[in-house]
Short mmCIF file of C-alpha atoms and ligand atoms in Angstrom, two decimals:
data_model
loop_
_atom_site.label_atom_id
_atom_site.label_comp_id
_atom_site.label_asym_id
_atom_site.label_seq_id
_atom_site.Cartn_x
_atom_site.Cartn_y
_atom_site.Cartn_z
CA UNK A 9 10.67 -14.67 -19.37
CA UNK A 10 8.67 -12.12 -17.54
CA UNK A 11 5.46 -13.40 -19.16
CA UNK A 12 5.78 -17.09 -18.24
CA UNK A 13 7.25 -16.81 -14.98
CA UNK A 14 4.79 -14.41 -13.50
CA UNK A 15 7.32 -11.41 -13.48
CA UNK A 16 10.00 -12.79 -11.41
CA UNK A 17 13.26 -13.50 -13.07
CA UNK A 18 14.50 -17.29 -13.20
CA UNK A 19 16.38 -18.17 -10.16
CA UNK A 20 14.38 -15.57 -8.11
CA UNK A 21 14.51 -16.44 -4.23
CA UNK A 22 11.86 -16.09 -1.51
CA UNK A 23 12.30 -15.83 2.14
CA UNK A 24 10.40 -18.40 3.33
CA UNK A 25 10.43 -20.56 7.01
CA UNK A 26 13.27 -18.58 8.01
CA UNK A 27 15.49 -19.17 4.78
CA UNK A 28 16.41 -17.81 1.54
CA UNK A 29 14.84 -20.64 -1.00
CA UNK A 30 14.38 -20.68 -4.78
CA UNK A 31 10.84 -19.04 -5.30
CA UNK A 32 9.44 -22.36 -6.28
CA UNK A 33 9.99 -23.91 -3.26
CA UNK A 34 8.25 -21.77 -1.07
CA UNK A 35 5.19 -23.68 -1.17
CA UNK A 36 2.46 -24.37 1.89
CA UNK A 37 -0.13 -27.15 2.26
CA UNK A 38 -3.58 -26.80 1.15
CA UNK A 39 -4.59 -27.27 4.63
CA UNK A 40 -3.10 -23.92 5.63
CA UNK A 41 -5.69 -22.06 8.12
CA UNK A 42 -4.96 -18.82 6.67
CA UNK A 43 -5.48 -19.87 3.21
CA UNK A 44 -9.03 -20.70 4.47
CA UNK A 45 -9.72 -18.10 6.80
CA UNK A 46 -7.82 -14.98 5.67
CA UNK A 47 -5.52 -15.39 8.99
CA UNK A 48 -2.53 -13.18 7.87
CA UNK A 49 -1.17 -9.74 8.13
CA UNK A 50 0.72 -8.47 5.05
CA UNK A 51 2.75 -5.49 3.85
CA UNK A 52 3.49 -3.82 0.12
CA UNK A 53 6.85 -2.16 0.14
CA UNK A 54 8.23 -0.46 -2.92
CA UNK A 55 11.74 -0.16 -4.05
CA UNK A 56 12.89 2.55 -6.65
CA UNK A 57 15.67 2.44 -9.07
CA UNK A 58 17.31 5.31 -9.29
CA UNK A 59 19.26 4.99 -12.73
CA UNK A 60 21.20 8.04 -12.50
CA UNK A 61 22.79 6.81 -9.16
CA UNK A 62 22.72 3.04 -10.14
CA UNK A 63 20.99 2.19 -6.74
CA UNK A 64 17.60 0.52 -5.38
CA UNK A 65 16.52 2.61 -2.55
CA UNK A 66 13.88 0.92 -0.56
CA UNK A 67 11.32 3.40 0.49
CA UNK A 68 9.96 4.29 4.15
CA UNK A 69 11.01 0.05 4.67
CA UNK A 70 11.43 0.20 8.70
CA UNK A 71 7.84 1.89 8.87
CA UNK A 72 6.20 -0.52 7.02
CA UNK A 73 7.91 -3.37 9.44
CA UNK A 74 6.67 -1.44 12.10
CA UNK A 75 3.31 -1.67 10.95
CA UNK A 76 3.72 -5.09 10.12
CA UNK A 77 4.86 -5.83 13.74
CA UNK A 78 2.11 -3.53 15.44
CA UNK A 79 -0.83 -5.33 13.51
CA UNK A 80 0.66 -8.56 13.83
CA UNK A 81 -0.70 -9.04 17.71
CA UNK A 82 -4.43 -8.32 16.52
CA UNK A 83 -4.28 -11.57 15.15
CA UNK A 84 -1.99 -13.35 17.70
CA UNK A 85 0.79 -13.58 15.11
CA UNK A 86 4.13 -13.80 16.24
CA UNK A 87 7.12 -13.52 13.70
CA UNK A 88 10.04 -13.67 16.30
CA UNK A 89 12.06 -10.77 14.42
CA UNK A 90 12.21 -7.25 15.09
CA UNK A 91 12.13 -4.25 12.58
CA UNK A 92 16.16 -4.21 11.85
CA UNK A 93 16.20 -8.08 11.15
CA UNK A 94 13.26 -7.78 8.81
CA UNK A 95 14.76 -4.98 6.99
CA UNK A 96 18.06 -6.83 7.08
CA UNK A 97 16.55 -9.85 5.49
CA UNK A 98 14.54 -7.84 2.80
CA UNK A 99 18.13 -5.97 1.76
CA UNK A 100 19.43 -9.30 1.27
CA UNK A 101 16.71 -10.77 -0.47
CA UNK A 102 16.61 -7.75 -2.99
CA UNK A 103 20.20 -8.34 -3.56
CA UNK A 104 20.30 -12.32 -4.17
CA UNK A 105 17.24 -11.23 -6.53
CA UNK A 106 19.57 -8.80 -8.31
CA UNK A 107 16.93 -6.20 -9.02
CA UNK A 108 17.91 -3.05 -11.11
CA UNK A 109 14.09 -1.63 -11.60
CA UNK A 110 11.60 -0.38 -9.57
CA UNK A 111 10.35 -3.31 -7.28
CA UNK A 112 7.81 -4.71 -4.89
CA UNK A 113 8.26 -6.08 -1.77
CA UNK A 114 5.75 -8.39 -0.06
CA UNK A 115 5.90 -9.71 3.34
CA UNK A 116 3.49 -11.93 4.80
CA UNK A 117 2.57 -13.26 8.07
CA UNK A 118 0.05 -16.13 8.61
CA UNK A 119 -1.37 -18.71 10.43
CA UNK A 120 0.79 -21.55 9.04
CA UNK A 121 -0.88 -24.54 11.14
CA UNK A 122 -3.41 -26.87 9.56
CA UNK A 123 -5.74 -26.77 12.34
CA UNK A 124 -9.51 -26.59 11.28
CA UNK A 125 -11.59 -23.55 12.52
CA UNK A 126 -11.10 -19.91 12.62
CA UNK A 127 -9.12 -18.89 15.80
CA UNK A 128 -6.33 -17.40 16.21
CA UNK A 129 -4.75 -18.84 19.67
CA UNK A 130 -2.93 -22.15 19.59
CA UNK A 131 -1.51 -21.85 16.04
CA UNK A 132 1.85 -21.28 14.40
CA UNK A 133 3.06 -18.24 12.29
CA UNK A 134 4.38 -18.71 8.92
CA UNK A 135 6.23 -15.38 7.61
CA UNK A 136 7.59 -15.34 4.05
CA UNK A 137 8.53 -12.29 1.56
CA UNK A 138 8.74 -12.21 -2.27
CA UNK A 139 9.69 -9.63 -4.33
CA UNK A 140 9.14 -8.51 -8.15
CA UNK A 141 9.68 -6.13 -10.62
CA UNK A 142 6.64 -3.38 -10.50
CA UNK A 143 6.07 -0.33 -12.40
CA UNK A 144 2.73 1.80 -11.81
CA UNK A 145 -0.31 -0.31 -10.22
CA UNK A 146 -2.56 2.24 -11.68
CA UNK A 147 -1.62 4.80 -14.25
CA UNK A 148 -0.16 8.10 -12.05
CA UNK A 149 0.25 9.40 -15.93
CA UNK A 150 -3.24 10.47 -17.29
CA UNK A 151 -5.71 10.02 -14.10
CA UNK A 152 -8.13 7.65 -13.15
CA UNK A 153 -12.00 7.40 -12.90
CA UNK A 154 -13.55 6.15 -10.09
CA UNK A 155 -16.62 5.60 -8.95
CA UNK A 156 -18.35 5.03 -5.62
CA UNK A 157 -18.99 1.48 -4.54
CA UNK A 158 -22.37 -0.40 -3.70
CA UNK A 159 -19.93 -2.75 -0.94
CA UNK A 160 -19.46 -0.63 2.10
CA UNK A 161 -15.99 -0.48 3.61
CA UNK A 162 -15.68 -3.23 6.21
CA UNK A 163 -15.94 -1.49 9.77
CA UNK A 164 -13.71 -1.89 12.42
CA UNK A 165 -15.56 -3.88 14.64
CA UNK A 166 -16.12 -6.50 11.88
CA UNK A 167 -12.43 -6.95 10.69
CA UNK A 168 -9.90 -4.33 11.57
CA UNK A 169 -9.99 -1.82 8.23
CA UNK A 170 -6.90 -0.29 9.77
CA UNK A 171 -4.36 -3.09 9.95
CA UNK A 172 -3.63 -4.93 6.34
CA UNK A 173 -5.58 -8.32 7.06
CA UNK A 174 -5.32 -10.80 4.47
CA UNK A 175 -8.87 -11.68 4.74
CA UNK A 176 -10.20 -8.04 4.71
CA UNK A 177 -9.18 -8.04 1.23
CA UNK A 178 -12.30 -9.70 -0.20
CA UNK A 179 -13.99 -6.59 0.67
CA UNK A 180 -11.25 -4.67 -1.70
CA UNK A 181 -11.89 -7.42 -4.09
CA UNK A 182 -15.47 -6.99 -4.73
CA UNK A 183 -15.49 -3.31 -4.88
CA UNK A 184 -12.68 -3.03 -7.47
CA UNK A 185 -14.26 -6.24 -9.46
CA UNK A 186 -17.27 -3.99 -9.51
CA UNK A 187 -15.74 -0.68 -10.46
CA UNK A 188 -14.04 -2.55 -13.39
CA UNK A 189 -17.13 -4.35 -14.69
CA UNK A 190 -18.76 -0.58 -14.48
CA UNK A 191 -16.38 0.98 -16.46
CA UNK A 192 -14.40 2.56 -13.62
CA UNK A 193 -10.33 2.29 -12.73
CA UNK A 194 -10.77 2.17 -9.17
CA UNK A 195 -13.33 2.37 -6.53
CA UNK A 196 -14.24 4.60 -3.49
CA UNK A 197 -15.67 3.30 -0.47
CA UNK A 198 -18.26 4.74 1.70
CA UNK A 199 -18.10 3.47 5.59
CA UNK A 200 -21.16 2.03 7.07
CA UNK A 201 -22.44 5.64 7.90
CA UNK A 202 -21.98 6.93 4.45
CA UNK A 203 -18.89 8.92 5.05
CA UNK A 204 -15.95 8.52 1.93
CA UNK A 205 -13.29 5.91 3.18
CA UNK A 206 -10.83 4.89 0.83
CA UNK A 207 -9.96 3.38 -2.34
CA UNK A 208 -9.67 -0.75 -2.88
CA UNK A 209 -6.01 -0.53 -1.87
CA UNK A 210 -5.32 3.28 -1.50
CA UNK A 211 -5.86 6.07 0.70
CA UNK A 212 -7.35 9.46 -0.90
CA UNK A 213 -7.08 13.16 -0.89
CA UNK A 214 -9.38 16.05 -1.77
CA UNK A 215 -8.10 19.61 -2.38
CA UNK A 216 -10.98 22.51 -1.76
CA UNK A 217 -9.73 26.21 -1.79
CA UNK A 218 -6.17 25.32 -1.78
CA UNK A 219 -6.16 23.12 1.34
CA UNK A 220 -6.12 19.01 1.35
CA UNK A 221 -8.74 17.30 2.82
CA UNK A 222 -8.19 13.51 3.82
CA UNK A 223 -10.73 11.26 5.47
CA UNK A 224 -9.49 10.64 9.15
CA UNK A 225 -8.62 7.21 10.99
CA UNK A 226 -12.45 6.94 12.36
CA UNK A 227 -13.14 6.51 8.55
CA UNK A 228 -12.55 2.90 8.52
CA UNK A 229 -9.37 3.78 6.50
CA UNK A 230 -5.76 1.66 6.47
CA UNK A 231 -3.30 3.46 8.72
CA UNK A 232 -1.21 4.19 5.22
CA UNK A 233 2.06 5.13 5.04
CA UNK A 234 2.03 7.23 1.92
CA UNK A 235 -0.89 9.44 3.10
CA UNK A 236 1.08 9.98 6.35
CA UNK A 237 4.53 10.58 4.10
CA UNK A 238 2.37 13.10 2.00
CA UNK A 239 0.83 15.07 4.89
CA UNK A 240 4.13 15.85 6.16
CA UNK A 241 5.45 16.53 2.67
CA UNK A 242 2.94 18.67 2.14
CA UNK A 243 2.99 20.34 4.91
CA UNK A 244 6.81 20.96 5.48
CA UNK A 245 7.50 21.39 1.66
CA UNK A 246 4.42 23.17 0.20
CA UNK A 247 3.24 25.06 3.28
CA UNK A 248 -0.22 23.85 2.64
CA UNK A 249 -2.77 23.22 5.32
CA UNK A 250 -4.25 19.08 5.79
CA UNK A 251 -7.16 18.64 7.40
CA UNK A 252 -7.95 15.01 8.78
CA UNK A 253 -11.83 14.90 8.98
CA UNK A 254 -14.84 12.96 8.00
CA UNK A 255 -15.05 13.69 4.13
CA UNK A 256 -19.39 13.37 2.70
CA UNK A 257 -19.59 11.96 -0.67
CA UNK A 258 -21.10 15.17 -2.40
CA UNK A 259 -17.88 17.01 -1.27
CA UNK A 260 -16.08 14.68 -3.60
CA UNK A 261 -18.32 16.10 -6.07
CA UNK A 262 -17.56 19.66 -5.27
CA UNK A 263 -13.79 19.44 -4.85
CA UNK A 264 -11.41 21.14 -6.85
CA UNK A 265 -8.79 18.40 -7.28
CA UNK A 266 -8.44 14.81 -6.13
CA UNK A 267 -6.00 11.93 -5.79
CA UNK A 268 -5.45 8.29 -4.72
CA UNK A 269 -2.14 7.26 -2.84
CA UNK A 270 -0.47 4.47 -1.70
CA UNK A 271 2.64 2.27 -2.01
CA UNK A 272 1.13 0.71 -4.90
CA UNK A 273 -1.03 3.46 -6.11
CA UNK A 274 2.01 6.03 -5.50
CA UNK A 275 0.04 9.51 -5.85
CA UNK A 276 -2.68 8.76 -9.03
CA UNK A 277 -4.76 11.71 -10.17
CA UNK A 278 -8.50 11.47 -10.22
CA UNK A 279 -10.37 12.67 -12.77
CA UNK A 280 -13.69 11.68 -12.65
CA UNK A 281 -16.38 10.66 -9.75
CA UNK A 282 -19.17 8.88 -10.68
CA UNK A 283 -18.85 9.99 -14.21
CA UNK A 284 -18.47 13.89 -12.89
CA UNK A 285 -15.49 15.55 -13.54
CA UNK A 286 -13.15 16.61 -11.32
CA UNK A 287 -10.38 19.72 -12.28
CA UNK A 288 -11.90 19.86 -15.92
CA UNK A 289 -11.19 16.07 -16.30
CA UNK A 290 -7.07 17.11 -16.19
CA UNK A 291 -4.78 16.62 -13.85
CA UNK A 292 -4.88 19.30 -11.01
CA UNK A 293 -2.36 21.66 -10.76
CA UNK A 294 -1.54 20.85 -6.96
CA UNK A 295 -2.05 17.44 -7.78
CA UNK A 296 0.89 17.36 -10.27
CA UNK A 297 3.35 19.41 -8.10
CA UNK A 298 2.24 17.27 -4.95
CA UNK A 299 3.17 13.93 -7.28
CA UNK A 300 6.42 15.25 -8.83
CA UNK A 301 7.55 15.99 -5.29
CA UNK A 302 6.62 12.62 -4.33
CA UNK A 303 8.27 10.66 -6.99
CA UNK A 304 11.72 12.97 -6.81
CA UNK A 305 11.41 11.72 -2.46
CA UNK A 306 10.88 8.36 -3.20
CA UNK A 307 13.92 7.76 -5.97
CA UNK A 308 16.01 9.45 -3.11
CA UNK A 309 16.35 12.85 -5.20
CA UNK A 310 15.29 14.87 -2.36
CA UNK A 311 18.33 15.78 0.05
CA UNK A 312 16.27 16.38 3.00
CA UNK A 313 14.40 12.77 2.76
CA UNK A 314 17.35 10.73 1.75
CA UNK A 315 16.81 8.85 5.16
CA UNK A 316 13.48 7.55 3.91
CA UNK A 317 15.59 5.59 0.78
CA UNK A 318 17.40 2.54 2.11
CA UNK A 319 20.35 1.81 -0.69
CA UNK A 320 20.29 -2.18 -1.57
CA UNK A 321 23.75 -2.25 -2.91
N1 LIG B 401 -5.79 1.32 1.80
C1 LIG B 401 -5.40 0.08 1.71
C2 LIG B 401 -6.89 -0.84 2.11
C3 LIG B 401 -4.26 -0.81 1.46
O1 LIG B 401 -4.40 -1.97 1.00
C4 LIG B 401 -3.66 0.41 0.96
C5 LIG B 401 -2.12 -0.23 0.63
N2 LIG B 401 -1.28 -0.71 1.33
C6 LIG B 401 -3.37 1.98 1.43
C7 LIG B 401 -4.55 2.14 1.83
C8 LIG B 401 -2.30 2.72 1.23
O2 LIG B 401 -1.29 2.07 2.18
P1 LIG B 401 0.03 2.62 2.12
O3 LIG B 401 0.63 4.04 1.67
O4 LIG B 401 0.79 1.98 3.38
O5 LIG B 401 0.74 1.71 1.26
#
């Protein structure tokens, strides 16, 4: 059943045009503005199934909707709902879809008008959410091989990289495809100025001398929620120094450990960059520790961070 219906159980529901409808009925016109011009803002949220507690927990859900609502005005989109309403709709959708496994939630705000021409004003906002079962998006157990992309990261003055603008993901698709065709698992973008930015859909950290280093917001990165979560967890729980600053390409070659992070990517160790091994081509010890802590937190197994996990049932 999974393969035939793209991973969605039969009878799955979507939230579309302000109501819950069977997924197959959530359809848009081919004239939809967002389809042609990439005029949408989306989110990616994960819910984790805790088998011991027989409970599904949505991780940092308000934070994701806060980001969505902060991003929307950049494209002049107005969903007409607040964070609480969006969280309630998401919980109801997850319950309707009866997920009892790790699940991905994809909210999308977009210009639903059929007007011709790329502009942002005098148009209607559409909003939809769908859910699907999702395990690892990239393998978190063996480590990934990455390569610097020949594609530069979109700069903030072209398409706001710090927002989840659908059209901006052409940049990601070009880089990811190039990386895959070159035999890498993932692409790493440089900014126009040649500083390390991020992966196609994930932020990144380096470990040097026991300290964590991550590109700051001026490196045209998405304002990642996982990145923020890890900064806090590493400082609070592991007592690590975390430095946000510009990172040079060769620092990647020289680092002790590196990993990708994101809602989809979770904590994915990097074991090779541009065919140069990192941490002897094995998952680094600090990365392993951070990964273990992250998975404990997202599954609501860490008492101190229960409030980051919203139970569905
Ligand atoms: N960068 C990009 C370009 C992304 O698409 C994502 C995934 N949302 C991330 C970073 C990681 O962000 P988050 O931790 O909020 O999922």
